[in-house]
Every structure is written in C-alpha cells, then in structure tokens.
Coordinates of N, CA, C and O in Angstrom, one line a residue:
M1 N 58.7 59.6 53.5 CA 59.2 60.8 54.8 C 58.8 62.0 55.5 O 59.4 62.6 54.9
K2 N 57.5 62.0 55.6 CA 57.0 63.8 56.3 C 57.6 63.9 57.1 O 57.9 62.9 58.2
K3 N 57.7 64.9 57.3 CA 58.6 65.1 59.0 C 56.8 65.9 60.0 O 56.0 66.1 59.0
R4 N 57.8 65.2 61.0 CA 56.6 65.7 62.3 C 57.3 66.3 63.0 O 58.2 66.5 63.9
G5 N 56.5 67.0 63.3 CA 56.9 68.2 64.6 C 58.5 69.0 63.9 O 58.4 69.4 62.8
R6 N 59.4 69.0 64.8 CA 60.9 69.6 64.5 C 61.8 68.6 63.4 O 63.3 68.7 63.6
E7 N 61.4 67.2 63.5 CA 62.6 66.1 63.4 C 62.5 66.8 61.9 O 61.8 67.2 60.7
K8 N 63.9 66.3 61.5 CA 64.5 66.9 59.8 C 64.3 65.6 59.1 O 64.6 64.7 60.0
L9 N 64.7 65.4 57.6 CA 63.9 64.2 57.1 C 66.1 64.3 57.3 O 67.0 64.6 56.8
Y10 N 66.1 62.7 56.5 CA 67.6 62.7 56.9 C 67.9 63.3 55.8 O 69.6 63.5 55.7
S11 N 68.0 63.6 54.5 CA 68.6 64.1 53.2 C 68.8 66.0 53.8 O 69.7 66.1 53.1
E12 N 67.7 66.2 54.8 CA 68.3 67.7 55.2 C 69.8 67.5 56.0 O 70.7 69.0 56.3
I13 N 69.9 66.6 56.9 CA 71.1 66.7 57.7 C 72.1 66.2 56.8 O 73.1 67.1 57.0
I14 N 72.2 65.6 56.2 CA 73.5 65.1 55.3 C 73.7 66.4 54.0 O 74.8 66.7 54.2
A15 N 72.6 67.4 53.8 CA 72.9 68.5 52.0 C 73.6 69.6 53.5 O 74.5 70.1 53.2
G16 N 72.5 69.5 54.9 CA 73.9 70.0 55.9 C 74.8 70.7 56.3 O 75.4 71.4 55.9
F17 N 75.5 69.4 55.5 CA 76.6 68.9 56.6 C 77.4 69.2 55.2 O 78.6 70.0 55.1
L18 N 77.3 68.5 54.1 CA 78.3 68.6 52.5 C 77.9 70.9 52.8 O 79.1 71.5 52.0
T19 N 76.7 71.8 52.8 CA 77.2 73.0 52.6 C 77.5 73.8 53.7 O 78.0 74.3 53.5
F20 N 77.2 72.8 55.3 CA 78.9 73.4 56.2 C 80.3 72.9 55.6 O 81.6 74.4 55.5
L21 N 80.0 72.1 54.9 CA 81.8 72.2 54.3 C 82.4 72.9 53.2 O 83.0 73.5 53.0
R22 N 81.4 73.4 52.3 CA 81.2 74.2 51.5 C 81.7 75.6 52.1 O 82.0 76.5 51.4
E23 N 80.8 75.8 53.4 CA 80.5 77.1 53.5 C 82.1 77.0 53.7 O 82.8 78.3 53.9
A24 N 82.3 76.3 54.8 CA 84.1 76.5 56.0 C 85.1 76.7 54.5 O 85.5 77.3 55.0
A25 N 85.1 75.8 53.6 CA 85.9 76.0 52.5 C 85.8 77.3 51.3 O 86.7 78.4 51.5
E26 N 85.0 78.0 52.0 CA 85.2 79.8 51.3 C 85.0 80.2 52.6 O 85.6 81.2 51.7
Q27 N 84.6 80.5 53.5 CA 85.1 81.1 54.7 C 86.5 81.2 54.4 O 87.5 82.5 55.4
Y28 N 87.2 80.3 54.6 CA 88.4 79.8 55.1 C 88.7 81.0 53.3 O 90.0 81.6 54.0
R29 N 88.4 80.6 51.8 CA 89.5 81.8 51.2 C 89.8 83.3 51.5 O 90.2 84.0 51.3
M30 N 88.3 83.2 52.5 CA 87.9 84.6 52.7 C 88.8 85.8 53.2 O 89.7 86.6 54.2
A31 N 88.6 84.2 54.3 CA 90.1 84.9 55.6 C 91.4 84.6 55.4 O 91.7 85.5 55.9
A32 N 91.6 84.1 54.4 CA 93.4 84.2 54.0 C 93.0 85.5 53.2 O 94.3 86.1 53.6
A33 N 91.7 85.5 52.7 CA 92.9 87.1 51.1 C 92.4 88.1 52.8 O 93.3 88.8 52.4
E34 N 91.0 88.2 53.5 CA 91.8 88.9 54.8 C 92.8 89.2 55.8 O 93.1 90.1 56.2
E35 N 93.2 88.2 55.9 CA 94.6 88.5 56.5 C 95.6 88.8 56.2 O 96.1 89.9 56.2
Q36 N 95.5 88.4 54.8 CA 96.8 89.0 53.7 C 96.5 90.2 53.6 O 98.0 91.5 53.6
L37 N 95.5 91.1 53.3 CA 94.9 92.5 53.0 C 95.1 92.7 54.0 O 96.2 94.2 54.1
T38 N 94.7 92.3 55.9 CA 95.3 93.7 56.3 C 96.6 93.4 57.0 O 97.9 94.2 57.9
S39 N 97.5 92.7 56.3 CA 98.9 92.1 56.9 C 99.3 93.5 56.0 O 100.4 94.3 56.4
D40 N 98.7 93.7 54.9 CA 100.0 94.3 53.9 C 99.0 95.7 55.0 O 100.3 96.9 54.4
E41 N 97.9 96.2 55.4 CA 97.5 97.7 55.9 C 98.6 97.4 56.5 O 99.0 98.9 57.2
T42 N 98.8 96.7 58.0 CA 99.6 96.9 58.7 C 100.6 97.4 58.0 O 101.6 98.5 59.1
Q43 N 101.8 96.9 57.4 CA 103.2 97.1 57.1 C 102.0 98.8 56.3 O 103.7 99.3 56.3
D44 N 101.6 99.4 55.9 CA 101.7 100.4 55.2 C 101.2 101.4 56.4 O 102.0 103.0 56.2
I45 N 100.9 101.4 57.2 CA 101.0 102.2 58.6 C 102.1 102.6 58.7 O 102.4 103.4 59.6
L46 N 102.6 100.9 59.4 CA 103.7 101.3 60.3 C 104.9 102.3 59.1 O 105.8 102.8 60.2
H47 N 105.2 101.9 58.1 CA 106.0 102.7 57.2 C 105.5 104.2 57.5 O 106.8 105.0 57.4
Q48 N 104.1 104.3 57.4 CA 104.3 105.4 57.5 C 104.9 106.7 58.7 O 105.1 107.4 58.8
L49 N 104.4 105.5 59.9 CA 105.0 105.8 61.1 C 106.3 105.9 61.0 O 106.9 107.1 61.3
E50 N 106.9 105.2 60.7 CA 108.8 105.4 60.9 C 109.2 105.8 59.0 O 110.2 107.0 60.0
L51 N 108.7 106.4 58.2 CA 109.4 107.1 56.8 C 109.0 108.6 57.5 O 109.6 109.2 56.6
H52 N 107.6 108.7 58.1 CA 106.7 110.5 57.8 C 106.7 110.9 59.3 O 106.4 109.9 60.0
D53 N 106.8 112.1 59.2 CA 107.3 112.5 60.2 C 105.5 113.2 60.4 O 105.0 114.6 59.5
G54 N 105.0 113.0 61.4 CA 103.4 113.3 61.1 C 102.9 114.2 62.3 O 104.2 113.9 63.6
T55 N 102.0 114.8 62.9 CA 101.4 115.3 64.1 C 101.3 114.7 64.7 O 101.4 113.8 64.6
Y56 N 101.2 114.9 66.3 CA 100.9 114.2 67.4 C 100.1 114.0 66.4 O 99.5 112.3 66.7
T57 N 98.8 114.6 66.8 CA 97.2 113.9 66.2 C 97.8 112.8 65.0 O 96.6 112.2 64.6
E58 N 97.8 113.1 63.9 CA 98.2 111.8 62.7 C 98.6 110.9 63.5 O 98.3 109.5 63.5
D59 N 99.5 110.7 64.1 CA 100.0 108.9 64.6 C 99.5 108.8 65.7 O 99.3 107.9 65.7
V60 N 98.6 109.7 66.1 CA 97.3 108.8 67.3 C 96.5 108.5 66.7 O 95.8 107.3 66.4
Q61 N 96.3 108.8 65.1 CA 95.1 108.4 64.4 C 95.2 107.5 63.8 O 94.5 106.4 63.5
L62 N 96.7 107.3 63.2 CA 97.4 106.6 62.7 C 97.9 104.9 64.4 O 97.1 103.9 63.1
A63 N 97.7 105.1 65.0 CA 97.4 104.0 65.8 C 96.6 103.9 66.5 O 96.4 102.1 66.6
A64 N 95.5 104.9 66.2 CA 93.7 104.1 66.5 C 93.5 103.1 65.6 O 93.5 102.0 65.5
L65 N 94.2 103.5 63.7 CA 93.7 102.8 63.1 C 94.9 101.0 62.3 O 94.0 100.6 62.9
L66 N 95.8 101.5 63.4 CA 96.5 100.0 62.9 C 95.5 99.2 64.4 O 95.9 98.1 63.6
R67 N 95.5 99.5 65.2 CA 95.2 98.7 66.3 C 93.3 98.0 65.5 O 93.7 97.2 66.0
E68 N 92.6 98.8 65.0 CA 91.4 98.3 64.3 C 92.0 97.7 63.2 O 91.6 96.0 63.2
V69 N 92.9 98.0 62.6 CA 93.4 96.5 61.6 C 94.3 96.3 62.1 O 93.8 94.3 61.6
R70 N 94.7 95.9 63.0 CA 95.1 93.8 63.6 C 94.1 93.2 64.5 O 94.0 92.2 64.5
R71 N 92.9 94.1 64.6 CA 91.7 93.3 64.9 C 91.6 92.2 64.5 O 91.3 91.9 64.2
R72 N 91.1 93.0 63.6 CA 90.5 92.5 62.1 C 91.4 91.3 61.2 O 90.9 90.4 61.1
R73 N 92.6 91.6 61.6 CA 93.7 90.7 61.4 C 93.6 89.5 62.1 O 94.0 88.0 61.7
R74 N 93.2 90.2 63.3 CA 93.1 88.6 64.6 C 92.0 87.5 64.6 O 91.7 86.5 63.8
Q75 N 90.8 88.7 63.5 CA 89.6 87.6 63.8 C 90.2 87.2 62.7 O 89.7 86.0 62.7
A76 N 90.6 87.3 61.8 CA 90.1 87.0 60.2 C 91.7 85.5 60.6 O 91.1 84.5 59.5
K77 N 92.7 85.5 60.9 CA 93.6 85.4 61.4 C 93.5 83.3 62.2 O 92.6 83.1 61.6
D78 N 92.0 83.9 63.4 CA 91.5 83.1 64.6 C 90.4 81.9 63.2 O 90.4 80.5 62.8
T79 N 89.6 83.0 62.0 CA 88.6 81.7 61.2 C 89.3 81.1 60.1 O 89.3 80.1 60.2
W80 N 90.8 81.9 60.0 CA 91.5 80.9 58.8 C 91.9 79.5 59.5 O 92.4 78.3 59.1
E81 N 92.5 79.4 60.9 CA 93.0 78.3 61.3 C 91.7 77.6 61.6 O 91.9 75.8 61.6
F82 N 90.5 77.5 61.9 CA 89.6 76.7 61.9 C 89.4 76.2 60.9 O 89.1 74.6 60.1
T83 N 88.8 76.7 59.6 CA 88.5 77.1 58.8 C 89.4 76.2 57.8 O 88.8 75.1 56.9
Y84 N 90.9 76.4 57.9 CA 91.5 75.8 57.2 C 91.6 74.4 57.2 O 91.8 73.1 56.5
Q85 N 91.4 73.4 58.1 CA 91.3 72.2 59.2 C 90.2 71.4 58.4 O 89.9 71.0 57.5
I86 N 88.5 72.2 58.0 CA 87.5 71.9 57.4 C 88.1 71.6 56.1 O 87.5 70.2 55.8
A87 N 88.5 72.8 55.3 CA 89.4 73.0 54.6 C 89.3 71.5 53.3 O 89.8 70.6 52.7
K88 N 90.6 71.3 54.4 CA 91.9 70.6 54.1 C 91.5 69.5 54.3 O 91.5 68.5 53.2
W89 N 90.7 69.1 55.5 CA 89.9 67.6 55.5 C 89.1 67.6 53.5 O 88.8 66.6 53.0
A90 N 88.3 68.4 54.1 CA 87.1 68.0 52.5 C 87.9 68.0 51.1 O 87.5 67.0 51.0
E91 N 88.9 69.0 50.7 CA 90.0 68.7 50.1 C 90.9 66.9 49.6 O 90.8 66.6 48.9
D92 N 91.1 67.0 51.2 CA 91.8 65.2 50.7 C 91.1 64.6 51.0 O 91.1 63.0 50.2
E93 N 89.4 64.4 51.4 CA 88.5 63.3 51.0 C 87.4 63.8 49.8 O 85.8 63.0 49.8
K94 N 87.5 63.9 49.2 CA 87.0 64.5 47.7 C 86.0 63.2 47.5 O 84.8 63.4 47.2
K95 N 87.0 61.8 47.3 CA 86.2 60.8 47.2 C 84.8 60.1 48.1 O 84.0 60.2 47.7
A96 N 85.0 60.8 49.6 CA 83.9 60.8 49.9 C 82.8 61.3 50.4 O 82.0 61.1 50.1
L97 N 84.0 62.9 49.9 CA 82.9 63.3 49.6 C 81.7 63.1 48.6 O 80.8 63.9 48.4
R98 N 81.8 63.3 47.2 CA 81.3 62.6 45.9 C 80.7 61.2 46.4 O 79.2 61.3 46.1
S99 N 81.1 60.3 47.5 CA 80.6 59.1 47.9 C 79.0 59.8 48.8 O 77.9 59.0 48.6
L100 N 79.2 60.4 49.3 CA 77.9 61.1 50.0 C 77.3 61.8 49.4 O 76.4 62.1 49.6
E101 N 77.9 62.7 48.2 CA 76.4 63.5 47.2 C 75.5 62.1 47.2 O 74.7 62.6 47.4
R102 N 76.3 61.1 45.9 CA 75.4 60.4 45.8 C 74.6 59.5 46.6 O 73.5 59.2 46.3
L103 N 75.0 59.9 47.8 CA 74.1 59.0 48.7 C 73.2 59.9 49.1 O 71.4 59.3 49.3
L104 N 73.3 61.0 49.6 CA 71.9 62.7 49.2 C 71.1 62.3 48.0 O 69.8 62.3 48.2
G105 N 71.6 61.8 46.8 CA 70.1 61.5 45.7 C 69.6 60.6 45.9 O 69.2 60.4 46.1
V106 N 70.3 59.8 46.8 CA 69.5 58.2 46.8 C 68.6 57.9 47.9 O 67.2 57.9 47.8
I107 N 69.2 58.8 49.4 CA 68.3 59.2 50.3 C 66.8 60.3 49.5 O 65.7 60.1 49.8
R108 N 66.6 61.7 49.1 CA 66.8 61.9 48.3 C 65.2 61.4 47.5 O 64.0 61.5 47.6
K109 N 65.9 60.2 47.0 CA 64.7 59.4 45.7 C 63.8 58.7 46.8 O 62.0 58.8 46.3
I110 N 64.8 57.9 47.9 CA 63.9 56.9 49.0 C 62.1 58.2 49.7 O 61.6 57.5 49.9
E111 N 63.2 59.0 50.4 CA 61.9 60.4 51.2 C 61.2 60.5 49.8 O 59.8 60.5 50.3
S112 N 61.7 60.7 48.8 CA 60.4 61.4 47.8 C 59.0 60.0 47.3 O 58.0 60.2 46.8
H113 N 60.3 59.0 47.3 CA 59.0 57.8 47.6 C 57.9 57.7 48.4 O 57.1 57.2 47.6
H114 N 58.4 57.9 49.5 CA 57.8 57.6 50.8 C 56.6 58.6 50.6 O 55.5 58.5 51.4
E115 N 56.3 60.2 50.5 CA 56.2 60.7 50.7 C 54.8 61.4 49.1 O 53.7 60.9 49.6
E116 N 55.1 60.1 47.8 CA 54.4 59.8 47.3 C 53.6 57.8 47.3 O 52.2 58.1 46.9
R117 N 54.3 57.5 48.6 CA 53.3 56.1 48.5 C 51.7 56.0 48.4 O 51.9 57.3 49.9
F118 N 51.0 55.2 48.5 CA 49.7 54.9 48.5 C 49.6 53.2 49.4 O 50.5 52.4 48.5
Y119 N 48.3 53.1 50.8 CA 47.2 51.6 50.3 C 46.8 51.3 49.7 O 46.0 52.0 49.5
A120 N 47.2 51.1 48.9 CA 45.7 49.9 48.0 C 45.0 49.2 48.5 O 46.0 47.6 49.0
N121 N 43.5 48.0 48.8 CA 43.0 48.1 49.7 C 43.4 46.7 48.7 O 43.0 46.0 47.4
R122 N 43.5 45.6 49.5 CA 44.1 43.8 49.3 C 41.8 42.8 48.8 O 41.7 42.5 48.2
T123 N 41.3 43.5 50.1 CA 40.0 43.3 49.8 C 38.4 43.8 50.1 O 38.8 45.3 49.7
T124 N 37.7 43.3 49.6 CA 36.2 44.9 50.1 C 36.1 45.0 51.4 O 34.5 45.5 51.0
I125 N 36.8 44.7 52.0 CA 36.7 44.2 53.1 C 35.3 45.8 53.9 O 34.5 46.1 55.3
L126 N 36.3 47.0 53.1 CA 36.0 47.6 53.5 C 35.0 48.5 53.0 O 34.8 49.7 53.6
D127 N 34.5 48.4 52.3 CA 33.8 48.3 50.8 C 32.4 48.1 51.7 O 31.3 49.3 51.4
K128 N 31.9 47.4 52.5 CA 30.8 46.7 53.1 C 30.5 48.6 54.4 O 31.8 48.4 54.6
S129 N 29.1 48.2 54.3 CA 28.8 49.3 55.4 C 29.4 49.3 57.0 O 29.6 47.5 57.4
I130 N 29.5 49.8 57.7 CA 30.3 49.3 59.2 C 28.7 48.2 59.8 O 29.4 48.3 60.5
T131 N 27.4 48.9 59.3 CA 26.7 47.5 60.1 C 26.6 46.6 59.3 O 26.8 45.3 60.6
E132 N 27.0 46.1 58.3 CA 27.6 44.9 58.1 C 28.3 44.5 58.1 O 29.0 43.3 59.1
N133 N 29.5 44.9 58.5 CA 31.2 44.6 59.3 C 30.5 44.2 60.6 O 31.2 43.1 61.2
A134 N 30.1 44.9 61.5 CA 29.1 45.0 62.5 C 28.9 43.6 62.4 O 28.4 42.5 64.7
E135 N 27.5 43.3 62.4 CA 27.1 42.0 62.5 C 27.7 40.8 62.8 O 27.3 40.5 62.6
E136 N 28.9 41.3 61.0 CA 29.5 40.2 60.9 C 30.6 40.1 62.2 O 30.9 38.2 62.8
I137 N 31.2 40.1 62.3 CA 31.6 40.5 63.1 C 30.8 39.6 65.4 O 31.9 38.7 65.9
I138 N 29.7 40.2 65.4 CA 28.8 39.6 66.2 C 29.7 37.7 66.0 O 29.0 37.3 67.1
T139 N 28.9 37.9 64.9 CA 28.3 36.5 63.6 C 29.7 35.7 64.2 O 29.7 34.3 64.8
L140 N 31.1 36.1 64.2 CA 32.2 34.9 64.2 C 31.9 35.3 66.1 O 32.8 34.2 66.4
A141 N 31.6 36.8 66.5 CA 32.6 36.0 67.8 C 31.4 34.9 68.8 O 31.5 34.2 70.0
G142 N 30.2 35.6 68.0 CA 29.7 33.9 68.9 C 30.0 32.2 68.2 O 29.7 31.6 68.8
T143 N 30.3 32.1 67.3 CA 30.9 30.9 67.0 C 32.6 30.6 67.5 O 32.6 29.0 67.7
T144 N 33.5 31.7 68.2 CA 34.3 31.1 68.6 C 33.8 31.3 69.9 O 34.9 30.6 70.6
E145 N 33.0 31.9 70.9 CA 32.8 31.1 72.1 C 32.9 30.3 72.7 O 33.6 29.5 73.7
G146 N 32.1 28.9 72.0 CA 31.9 28.5 72.5 C 33.8 27.5 72.6 O 34.0 26.5 73.3
T147 N 35.0 27.7 71.6 CA 35.7 27.4 71.0 C 36.5 27.4 72.6 O 38.0 26.2 72.7
N148 N 36.6 29.2 72.8 CA 37.7 28.5 74.0 C 37.2 28.0 75.4 O 38.3 28.1 76.2
E149 N 36.5 27.3 75.5 CA 35.9 26.7 76.6 C 37.1 25.5 77.3 O 37.2 24.2 75.8

C-alpha cells in the first residue's frame, strides 16, 4: 500500500504506538531519577540554611536556588506520575506488546508485498492497436443493437 498524501501506513501507526510506549518507559525512569536528585538537592539546601549562618545575600541566593530546584522537582514528579501509569501498563501487558510487535512484522510484510505487486495481463487484447480495438468494438456494438429491441 503506497502512501497517498498524508495517509500513514498501518505499520507506521503500530510502530508509533510501540515507540510511544518505549519512550514513556524511558521518560519514567529519567523523571524518577530527576525527582530523586532534586529531593536530595532540596535536603542539601535546607541543611545548609539550617546548620550554617550565612549572610543575608547568601541566604537569598540559597532561597532562589531552592525555588528553582523545587520547580524542577515538580516538573519531574508530574512527568513521573503520567509516565508511571503508561510504563506500568506496558510492563503488565508484555504479552500483548510482543503480540503487537509480531503483528507489526506481519503488516510490514503485507505492505511490502503490496508495494512490489504488479498485474500480468491474462489476454492479448492490449497487444492490439487502438484502431483494431475500436473497429472490433464498433463491430460488436452493431451486432448487439438488434438484440435490444
């Protein structure tokens, strides 16, 4: 099956879904690591504020740093919450994913077959000249005119 315009091949849709699941699992792992890192950074900053007497300027800088770290943590946690559900589903449905991957292979094979197929003529009618075909059609039309009345 050839693409026409903006149509996607069936295999592209299936492959896109499988890619989405793999990417979501990777984003989940990255977000979990980022959330852990920012939690640790938060603790470092809070302990610095608690245990060390800094100047006003140093404390303001730490507060600004804390705000930035907390925002990164919130973004990582939000990503983690969404991608966790997707990654968990993919993990629970490994059998279905393997089946979908096999289906993708079958669909790609069919699409390849459709791209390579051709039609072989069964008769020699197209080998004749257009003039000969036209004369034959006129002759046939003349013989069937009387049968319609």
